[in-house]
């Protein structure tokens, strides 16, 4: 494997890693540790996943990426042209998707600069008690209340509101259950509970206030602006891993022939990367659950509209890697891996809502400082193991045996 291929991949992945860490670091610098932690856990698919598990995936896919760059550059017919064209297509697709996501008119609380959020008050002024309910709670208070409630329970689906009339069901046939509304009610020991209609109006007003403030460029946060600039890098990263996985499936024989001394480490690294990446759709679903509880299920568009499809595609992607990563091993190990994958998929299908709710609690809006610290620690440990000489020594024995078996 050539030094040029390894240097090229290292530079690209280092820049991606830098962009992942920079955005989260900027969030904490701009908003301060307390508020930034609330925003980071609410949008954990952006601010927690990429600088932790995203780095694990980069480290895990580093060696497979080097193998494919080297193979296309030296061993594949018209490989250099095909490699450059493919890279341009993936980059263009990433920019196109990122621009589409950035065009979403609905923004997050952290898209508004700290000074504006600090000056924002609940409406109308002096509201908050039972005699004078709020039409819309202060923006910071709303997202803070969601974080506090999320830490007390598994998931927040029970706070969803039905904000669209059902033409096939008569309204008012049963007494409506009132619930706490994050968008309108201060959190207390005995908070005022709201009807669906009351909360839906407050949710719409809450989101509209954010969107109205964001229209003024002077009210936008630095984090929000940098996020729009770096979003293509995140989409490019996801497309890149998809492309590598497809190539690993289609050109597994070529990789095994040209790099027999590294094939075992490549396959294990890919499985580690897949295990890390499977948390992205889960944390994205956790974000959707939290966003629906705060902003309302009727406010779709942007990233939230593609999360369900993305989760399905990620599940299929992970199964594809599992089915093709054990082909060189004995049949018993291959069968066990496939059965384990099928069992895990079955459990995920039937208990998916519960699984997402658990992610909300520990890796989403309910995550506390300890959970975040554990996530960071485990991610750093995984990156060190994957990139260190120790990992090469672990797999070198099996790689040598695989090389001898092919001779």
Short mmCIF file of C-alpha atoms in Angstrom, two decimals:
data_model
loop_
_atom_site.label_atom_id
_atom_site.label_comp_id
_atom_site.label_asym_id
_atom_site.label_seq_id
_atom_site.Cartn_x
_atom_site.Cartn_y
_atom_site.Cartn_z
CA UNK A 1 0.00 0.00 0.00
CA UNK A 2 1.63 3.22 -1.16
CA UNK A 3 2.60 6.10 1.11
CA UNK A 4 0.82 8.53 -1.22
CA UNK A 5 -2.52 6.78 -0.73
CA UNK A 6 -2.14 6.78 3.04
CA UNK A 7 -1.15 10.45 3.14
CA UNK A 8 -4.05 11.48 0.89
CA UNK A 9 -6.62 9.64 3.00
CA UNK A 10 -5.08 10.92 6.22
CA UNK A 11 -5.29 14.56 5.07
CA UNK A 12 -8.93 14.22 3.94
CA UNK A 13 -9.98 12.42 7.11
CA UNK A 14 -8.04 14.81 9.33
CA UNK A 15 -9.87 17.78 7.78
CA UNK A 16 -13.20 16.01 8.29
CA UNK A 17 -12.32 15.23 11.90
CA UNK A 18 -11.28 18.84 12.46
CA UNK A 19 -14.62 20.09 11.14
CA UNK A 20 -16.50 17.65 13.40
CA UNK A 21 -14.71 18.81 16.54
CA UNK A 22 -14.63 22.49 15.59
CA UNK A 23 -18.39 22.94 15.39
CA UNK A 24 -19.05 21.44 18.83
CA UNK A 25 -16.14 23.37 20.33
CA UNK A 26 -17.55 26.57 18.81
CA UNK A 27 -20.97 25.84 20.33
CA UNK A 28 -19.45 25.58 23.83
CA UNK A 29 -17.32 28.68 23.27
CA UNK A 30 -20.25 30.80 22.08
CA UNK A 31 -22.97 29.73 24.50
CA UNK A 32 -21.01 28.61 27.56
CA UNK A 33 -20.85 25.06 29.00
CA UNK A 34 -24.30 24.95 30.62
CA UNK A 35 -26.43 26.09 27.69
CA UNK A 36 -24.17 24.44 25.11
CA UNK A 37 -24.64 21.07 26.82
CA UNK A 38 -28.42 21.47 26.52
CA UNK A 39 -28.16 22.37 22.82
CA UNK A 40 -25.58 19.65 22.13
CA UNK A 41 -27.72 16.91 23.67
CA UNK A 42 -30.90 18.14 21.97
CA UNK A 43 -29.15 18.02 18.56
CA UNK A 44 -26.92 15.13 19.58
CA UNK A 45 -26.83 13.77 16.01
CA UNK A 46 -24.86 16.91 15.12
CA UNK A 47 -22.90 17.98 18.19
CA UNK A 48 -22.27 14.67 19.99
CA UNK A 49 -22.19 11.99 17.30
CA UNK A 50 -19.71 13.52 14.87
CA UNK A 51 -16.94 14.54 17.33
CA UNK A 52 -17.15 11.13 19.09
CA UNK A 53 -18.56 8.19 17.15
CA UNK A 54 -17.93 9.99 13.87
CA UNK A 55 -14.23 10.03 14.72
CA UNK A 56 -14.42 6.32 15.52
CA UNK A 57 -15.91 5.68 12.08
CA UNK A 58 -13.15 7.74 10.43
CA UNK A 59 -10.48 5.75 12.26
CA UNK A 60 -12.19 2.47 11.42
CA UNK A 61 -12.59 3.24 7.71
CA UNK A 62 -9.10 4.72 7.36
CA UNK A 63 -7.40 1.48 6.31
CA UNK A 64 -10.18 0.38 3.90
CA UNK A 65 -10.07 3.85 2.35
CA UNK A 66 -6.31 3.64 1.87
CA UNK A 67 -6.73 0.23 0.25
CA UNK A 68 -9.29 1.47 -2.27
CA UNK A 69 -7.38 4.66 -3.12
CA UNK A 70 -4.24 2.62 -3.71
CA UNK A 71 -6.06 -0.07 -5.65
CA UNK A 72 -7.84 2.37 -7.97
CA UNK A 73 -4.64 4.35 -8.46
CA UNK A 74 -2.45 1.33 -9.30
CA UNK A 75 -4.46 -1.82 -10.05
CA UNK A 76 -7.83 -0.94 -11.66
CA UNK A 77 -8.28 -0.21 -15.35
CA UNK A 78 -8.78 3.55 -15.83
CA UNK A 79 -8.75 3.60 -12.04
CA UNK A 80 -7.42 7.10 -11.63
CA UNK A 81 -10.08 8.60 -13.87
CA UNK A 82 -12.83 6.56 -12.25
CA UNK A 83 -11.59 7.54 -8.80
CA UNK A 84 -11.52 11.27 -9.58
CA UNK A 85 -14.93 11.20 -11.29
CA UNK A 86 -16.44 9.29 -8.38
CA UNK A 87 -14.95 11.71 -5.87
CA UNK A 88 -16.37 14.68 -7.78
CA UNK A 89 -19.82 13.07 -7.96
CA UNK A 90 -19.86 12.32 -4.23
CA UNK A 91 -18.70 15.85 -3.42
CA UNK A 92 -21.31 17.46 -5.70
CA UNK A 93 -24.07 15.29 -4.22
CA UNK A 94 -22.98 16.25 -0.70
CA UNK A 95 -23.11 19.97 -1.52
CA UNK A 96 -26.52 19.60 -3.18
CA UNK A 97 -28.03 17.72 -0.22
CA UNK A 98 -26.48 20.13 2.28
CA UNK A 99 -27.93 23.14 0.46
CA UNK A 100 -31.35 21.49 0.49
CA UNK A 101 -31.16 20.85 4.23
CA UNK A 102 -29.93 24.39 4.90
CA UNK A 103 -32.91 25.81 2.99
CA UNK A 104 -35.30 24.53 5.67
CA UNK A 105 -37.16 27.58 7.03
CA UNK A 106 -37.43 26.12 10.54
CA UNK A 107 -34.36 26.74 12.70
CA UNK A 108 -33.10 25.56 16.09
CA UNK A 109 -32.73 27.64 19.24
CA UNK A 110 -28.92 27.59 18.94
CA UNK A 111 -29.22 29.29 15.51
CA UNK A 112 -30.01 32.49 17.45
CA UNK A 113 -27.13 34.38 19.06
CA UNK A 114 -26.76 34.22 22.87
CA UNK A 115 -27.50 37.90 23.54
CA UNK A 116 -30.83 37.66 21.73
CA UNK A 117 -31.77 34.50 23.61
CA UNK A 118 -30.93 36.10 26.93
CA UNK A 119 -33.13 39.09 26.09
CA UNK A 120 -36.04 36.91 24.95
CA UNK A 121 -38.95 36.66 27.41
CA UNK A 122 -42.12 34.63 27.65
CA UNK A 123 -45.23 36.12 26.05
CA UNK A 124 -47.22 37.96 27.27
CA UNK A 125 -45.04 39.68 29.84
CA UNK A 126 -45.53 38.44 33.40
CA UNK A 127 -47.20 35.20 32.35
CA UNK A 128 -46.51 31.80 33.85
CA UNK A 129 -48.98 31.13 36.66
CA UNK A 130 -52.39 29.48 36.52
CA UNK A 131 -54.19 32.82 36.30
CA UNK A 132 -52.13 34.04 33.37
CA UNK A 133 -50.87 31.21 31.12
CA UNK A 134 -48.19 31.94 28.55
CA UNK A 135 -48.88 32.01 24.86
CA UNK A 136 -45.23 31.13 24.34
CA UNK A 137 -42.47 30.45 26.84
CA UNK A 138 -38.99 31.98 26.56
CA UNK A 139 -36.88 30.13 24.00
CA UNK A 140 -34.09 29.15 26.40
CA UNK A 141 -36.57 28.06 29.03
CA UNK A 142 -38.45 25.83 26.60
CA UNK A 143 -35.42 23.80 25.50
CA UNK A 144 -34.09 23.72 29.08
CA UNK A 145 -37.38 22.31 30.38
CA UNK A 146 -37.31 19.61 27.71
CA UNK A 147 -33.80 18.63 28.82
CA UNK A 148 -34.83 18.42 32.48
CA UNK A 149 -37.92 16.33 31.76
CA UNK A 150 -35.99 14.04 29.42
CA UNK A 151 -33.58 13.20 32.24
CA UNK A 152 -36.45 12.00 34.43
CA UNK A 153 -38.01 9.47 32.04
CA UNK A 154 -37.34 7.20 29.10
CA UNK A 155 -38.40 9.19 26.04
CA UNK A 156 -40.88 12.03 25.61
CA UNK A 157 -43.32 10.55 23.09
CA UNK A 158 -46.19 10.92 25.55
CA UNK A 159 -45.93 14.71 25.10
CA UNK A 160 -46.74 14.58 21.38
CA UNK A 161 -49.77 16.64 20.36
CA UNK A 162 -52.35 15.98 17.66
CA UNK A 163 -52.48 19.33 15.90
CA UNK A 164 -54.40 18.31 12.78
CA UNK A 165 -58.12 17.62 12.77
CA UNK A 166 -59.07 14.08 11.77
CA UNK A 167 -61.96 14.29 9.24
CA UNK A 168 -62.98 10.64 9.77
CA UNK A 169 -63.30 10.86 13.57
CA UNK A 170 -65.77 13.04 15.44
CA UNK A 171 -64.07 15.57 17.68
CA UNK A 172 -64.97 15.91 21.33
CA UNK A 173 -66.40 12.40 21.75
CA UNK A 174 -64.18 11.74 24.78
CA UNK A 175 -62.67 13.87 27.50
CA UNK A 176 -59.24 15.09 26.41
CA UNK A 177 -56.23 14.32 28.57
CA UNK A 178 -54.30 17.46 29.41
CA UNK A 179 -50.51 17.32 29.38
CA UNK A 180 -47.51 19.47 30.14
CA UNK A 181 -46.54 21.69 27.21
CA UNK A 182 -42.85 22.55 26.80
CA UNK A 183 -43.60 25.50 24.53
CA UNK A 184 -45.92 27.35 26.90
CA UNK A 185 -45.44 26.31 30.53
CA UNK A 186 -42.68 26.91 33.08
CA UNK A 187 -41.56 23.68 34.74
CA UNK A 188 -42.50 23.38 38.41
CA UNK A 189 -43.64 20.80 40.96
CA UNK A 190 -47.26 21.28 39.87
CA UNK A 191 -47.23 22.90 36.41
CA UNK A 192 -50.33 23.96 34.52
CA UNK A 193 -51.42 21.30 32.01
CA UNK A 194 -52.65 22.21 28.53
CA UNK A 195 -55.05 20.87 25.96
CA UNK A 196 -53.79 19.86 22.54
CA UNK A 197 -55.22 23.00 20.97
CA UNK A 198 -53.54 25.28 23.51
CA UNK A 199 -50.18 23.56 23.17
CA UNK A 200 -50.33 23.45 19.36
CA UNK A 201 -50.80 27.21 19.26
CA UNK A 202 -47.89 27.68 21.66
CA UNK A 203 -45.65 25.32 19.67
CA UNK A 204 -46.39 27.18 16.46
CA UNK A 205 -45.65 30.50 18.14
CA UNK A 206 -42.46 29.12 19.70
CA UNK A 207 -41.10 27.93 16.35
CA UNK A 208 -42.28 31.05 14.52
CA UNK A 209 -40.39 33.24 16.99
CA UNK A 210 -37.15 31.39 16.24
CA UNK A 211 -37.73 31.58 12.49
CA UNK A 212 -38.58 35.29 12.65
CA UNK A 213 -35.44 36.11 14.62
CA UNK A 214 -33.28 34.03 12.29
CA UNK A 215 -34.38 36.02 9.24
CA UNK A 216 -32.41 38.98 10.61
CA UNK A 217 -28.71 38.18 9.95
CA UNK A 218 -27.67 40.25 12.97
CA UNK A 219 -29.55 37.83 15.24
CA UNK A 220 -27.90 34.66 13.91
CA UNK A 221 -25.36 32.81 16.02
CA UNK A 222 -21.82 32.13 14.85
CA UNK A 223 -22.44 28.43 15.44
CA UNK A 224 -25.42 28.47 13.09
CA UNK A 225 -23.44 30.16 10.33
CA UNK A 226 -20.50 27.78 10.66
CA UNK A 227 -22.89 24.84 10.70
CA UNK A 228 -24.18 25.82 7.25
CA UNK A 229 -20.61 26.04 5.97
CA UNK A 230 -19.55 22.68 7.42
CA UNK A 231 -22.73 20.74 6.67
CA UNK A 232 -21.44 19.59 3.24
CA UNK A 233 -18.47 17.96 5.02
CA UNK A 234 -20.82 15.90 7.20
CA UNK A 235 -22.93 14.80 4.23
CA UNK A 236 -19.75 14.03 2.27
CA UNK A 237 -18.58 11.86 5.16
CA UNK A 238 -21.82 9.84 5.11
CA UNK A 239 -21.71 9.39 1.33
CA UNK A 240 -18.04 8.44 1.52
CA UNK A 241 -18.69 5.63 3.99
CA UNK A 242 -21.56 4.40 1.84
CA UNK A 243 -19.31 4.35 -1.23
CA UNK A 244 -16.56 2.49 0.63
CA UNK A 245 -19.06 -0.11 1.85
CA UNK A 246 -20.39 -0.68 -1.66
CA UNK A 247 -16.85 -1.01 -3.00
CA UNK A 248 -15.93 -3.42 -0.24
CA UNK A 249 -18.84 -5.60 -1.31
CA UNK A 250 -18.19 -5.40 -5.04
CA UNK A 251 -14.38 -5.53 -4.94
CA UNK A 252 -13.81 -7.74 -1.93
CA UNK A 253 -11.88 -10.26 -4.07
CA UNK A 254 -9.56 -7.56 -5.42
CA UNK A 255 -8.82 -6.19 -1.95
CA UNK A 256 -8.12 -9.69 -0.69
CA UNK A 257 -5.78 -10.38 -3.63
CA UNK A 258 -3.81 -7.12 -3.51
CA UNK A 259 -3.70 -6.68 0.28
CA UNK A 260 -3.82 -10.18 1.81
CA UNK A 261 -1.71 -9.08 4.78
CA UNK A 262 -4.32 -6.47 5.76
CA UNK A 263 -7.66 -8.10 4.86
CA UNK A 264 -8.48 -9.29 8.40
CA UNK A 265 -7.81 -5.89 9.89
CA UNK A 266 -9.84 -4.22 7.14
CA UNK A 267 -12.86 -6.42 7.76
CA UNK A 268 -12.77 -6.01 11.54
CA UNK A 269 -12.28 -2.24 11.18
CA UNK A 270 -15.29 -2.01 8.88
CA UNK A 271 -17.46 -3.83 11.41
CA UNK A 272 -16.28 -1.48 14.17
CA UNK A 273 -17.08 1.48 11.93
CA UNK A 274 -20.51 0.07 11.13
CA UNK A 275 -21.23 -0.41 14.84
CA UNK A 276 -20.33 3.24 15.47
CA UNK A 277 -22.32 4.53 12.51
CA UNK A 278 -25.52 2.71 13.48
CA UNK A 279 -25.87 5.25 16.31
CA UNK A 280 -26.30 8.08 13.81
CA UNK A 281 -29.85 7.12 12.73
CA UNK A 282 -30.72 6.30 16.34
CA UNK A 283 -29.53 9.69 17.58
CA UNK A 284 -31.29 11.33 14.64
CA UNK A 285 -34.54 9.62 15.63
CA UNK A 286 -33.95 10.76 19.21
CA UNK A 287 -33.63 14.33 17.94
CA UNK A 288 -36.90 13.99 16.02
CA UNK A 289 -38.68 12.71 19.12
CA UNK A 290 -37.41 15.65 21.19
CA UNK A 291 -38.14 18.17 18.44
CA UNK A 292 -41.68 16.86 18.00
CA UNK A 293 -42.30 17.24 21.74
CA UNK A 294 -41.02 20.82 21.76
CA UNK A 295 -41.99 22.22 18.35
CA UNK A 296 -44.90 19.96 17.42
CA UNK A 297 -45.30 17.02 15.06
CA UNK A 298 -46.98 19.16 12.42
CA UNK A 299 -43.81 21.13 11.69
CA UNK A 300 -41.99 18.92 9.22
CA UNK A 301 -39.37 19.66 6.60
CA UNK A 302 -35.61 19.70 6.35
CA UNK A 303 -33.65 16.98 8.12
CA UNK A 304 -36.64 15.69 10.10
CA UNK A 305 -38.45 14.70 6.90
CA UNK A 306 -35.72 12.27 5.80
CA UNK A 307 -34.82 10.64 9.13
CA UNK A 308 -37.18 7.67 8.72
CA UNK A 309 -35.88 6.81 5.25
CA UNK A 310 -32.30 7.36 6.38
CA UNK A 311 -32.80 4.97 9.32
CA UNK A 312 -34.05 2.25 6.99
CA UNK A 313 -31.10 2.76 4.61
CA UNK A 314 -28.59 2.65 7.47
CA UNK A 315 -30.11 -0.60 8.71
CA UNK A 316 -29.81 -2.14 5.25
CA UNK A 317 -26.24 -0.80 4.96
CA UNK A 318 -25.23 -2.39 8.27
CA UNK A 319 -26.75 -5.74 7.30
CA UNK A 320 -24.92 -5.60 3.96
CA UNK A 321 -21.59 -5.15 5.73
CA UNK A 322 -22.38 -7.97 8.13
CA UNK A 323 -23.29 -10.42 5.39
CA UNK A 324 -20.16 -9.73 3.35
CA UNK A 325 -17.54 -9.28 6.06
CA UNK A 326 -17.21 -12.90 7.14
CA UNK A 327 -16.88 -14.57 3.76
CA UNK A 328 -13.29 -15.63 4.30
CA UNK A 329 -13.97 -17.20 7.70
CA UNK A 330 -15.26 -20.66 8.47
CA UNK A 331 -18.93 -21.46 7.88
CA UNK A 332 -19.84 -21.72 11.56
CA UNK A 333 -18.56 -18.20 12.28
CA UNK A 334 -20.27 -16.85 9.19
CA UNK A 335 -23.57 -18.49 10.12
CA UNK A 336 -23.33 -17.22 13.70
CA UNK A 337 -22.68 -13.68 12.50
CA UNK A 338 -25.63 -13.77 10.12
CA UNK A 339 -27.97 -15.19 12.75
CA UNK A 340 -26.83 -12.55 15.24
CA UNK A 341 -27.52 -9.85 12.65
CA UNK A 342 -30.99 -11.18 11.92
CA UNK A 343 -31.79 -11.45 15.64
CA UNK A 344 -30.58 -7.90 16.31
CA UNK A 345 -32.58 -6.58 13.36
CA UNK A 346 -35.73 -8.36 14.56
CA UNK A 347 -35.39 -6.91 18.05
CA UNK A 348 -34.75 -3.44 16.62
CA UNK A 349 -37.87 -3.63 14.42
CA UNK A 350 -40.25 -4.67 17.19
CA UNK A 351 -38.72 -2.50 19.92
CA UNK A 352 -37.57 0.44 17.83
CA UNK A 353 -39.62 3.07 19.67
CA UNK A 354 -38.28 1.87 23.02
CA UNK A 355 -34.74 1.83 21.64
CA UNK A 356 -35.06 5.43 20.41
CA UNK A 357 -36.53 6.49 23.76
CA UNK A 358 -33.51 5.00 25.54
CA UNK A 359 -31.24 6.94 23.21
CA UNK A 360 -33.22 10.12 24.03
CA UNK A 361 -32.53 9.54 27.71
CA UNK A 362 -28.82 8.72 27.53
CA UNK A 363 -27.54 10.11 24.20
CA UNK A 364 -30.20 12.68 23.36
CA UNK A 365 -31.94 15.57 25.11
CA UNK A 366 -31.86 13.66 28.42
CA UNK A 367 -28.10 13.07 28.42
CA UNK A 368 -26.24 14.53 31.40
CA UNK A 369 -22.59 15.42 31.87
CA UNK A 370 -21.68 11.89 32.96
CA UNK A 371 -23.25 10.29 29.88
CA UNK A 372 -21.45 12.71 27.58
CA UNK A 373 -18.14 12.14 29.37
CA UNK A 374 -18.52 8.36 29.05
CA UNK A 375 -19.30 8.71 25.34
CA UNK A 376 -16.23 10.88 24.77
CA UNK A 377 -14.01 8.52 26.76
CA UNK A 378 -15.14 5.40 24.91
CA UNK A 379 -14.79 7.13 21.55
CA UNK A 380 -11.25 8.31 22.29
CA UNK A 381 -10.30 4.82 23.47
CA UNK A 382 -11.68 3.27 20.28
CA UNK A 383 -9.82 5.77 18.07
CA UNK A 384 -6.53 5.14 19.89
CA UNK A 385 -6.91 1.36 19.59
CA UNK A 386 -7.85 1.51 15.91
CA UNK A 387 -4.99 3.83 14.94
CA UNK A 388 -2.27 2.46 17.20
CA UNK A 389 0.37 -0.18 16.47
CA UNK A 390 -1.36 -2.35 19.07
CA UNK A 391 -4.27 -2.89 16.69
CA UNK A 392 -1.87 -4.01 13.97
CA UNK A 393 -0.30 -6.53 16.33
CA UNK A 394 -3.70 -7.89 17.30
CA UNK A 395 -4.58 -8.72 13.70
CA UNK A 396 -1.17 -9.49 12.30
CA UNK A 397 -1.38 -13.15 13.27
CA UNK A 398 -4.65 -13.75 11.44
CA UNK A 399 -3.42 -11.69 8.48
CA UNK A 400 -0.30 -13.82 8.14
CA UNK A 401 -2.38 -16.97 8.28
CA UNK A 402 -4.71 -15.60 5.61
CA UNK A 403 -1.71 -14.77 3.43
CA UNK A 404 -0.24 -18.24 3.84
CA UNK A 405 -3.60 -19.83 3.05
CA UNK A 406 -3.77 -18.03 -0.30
CA UNK A 407 -0.29 -19.13 -1.33
#
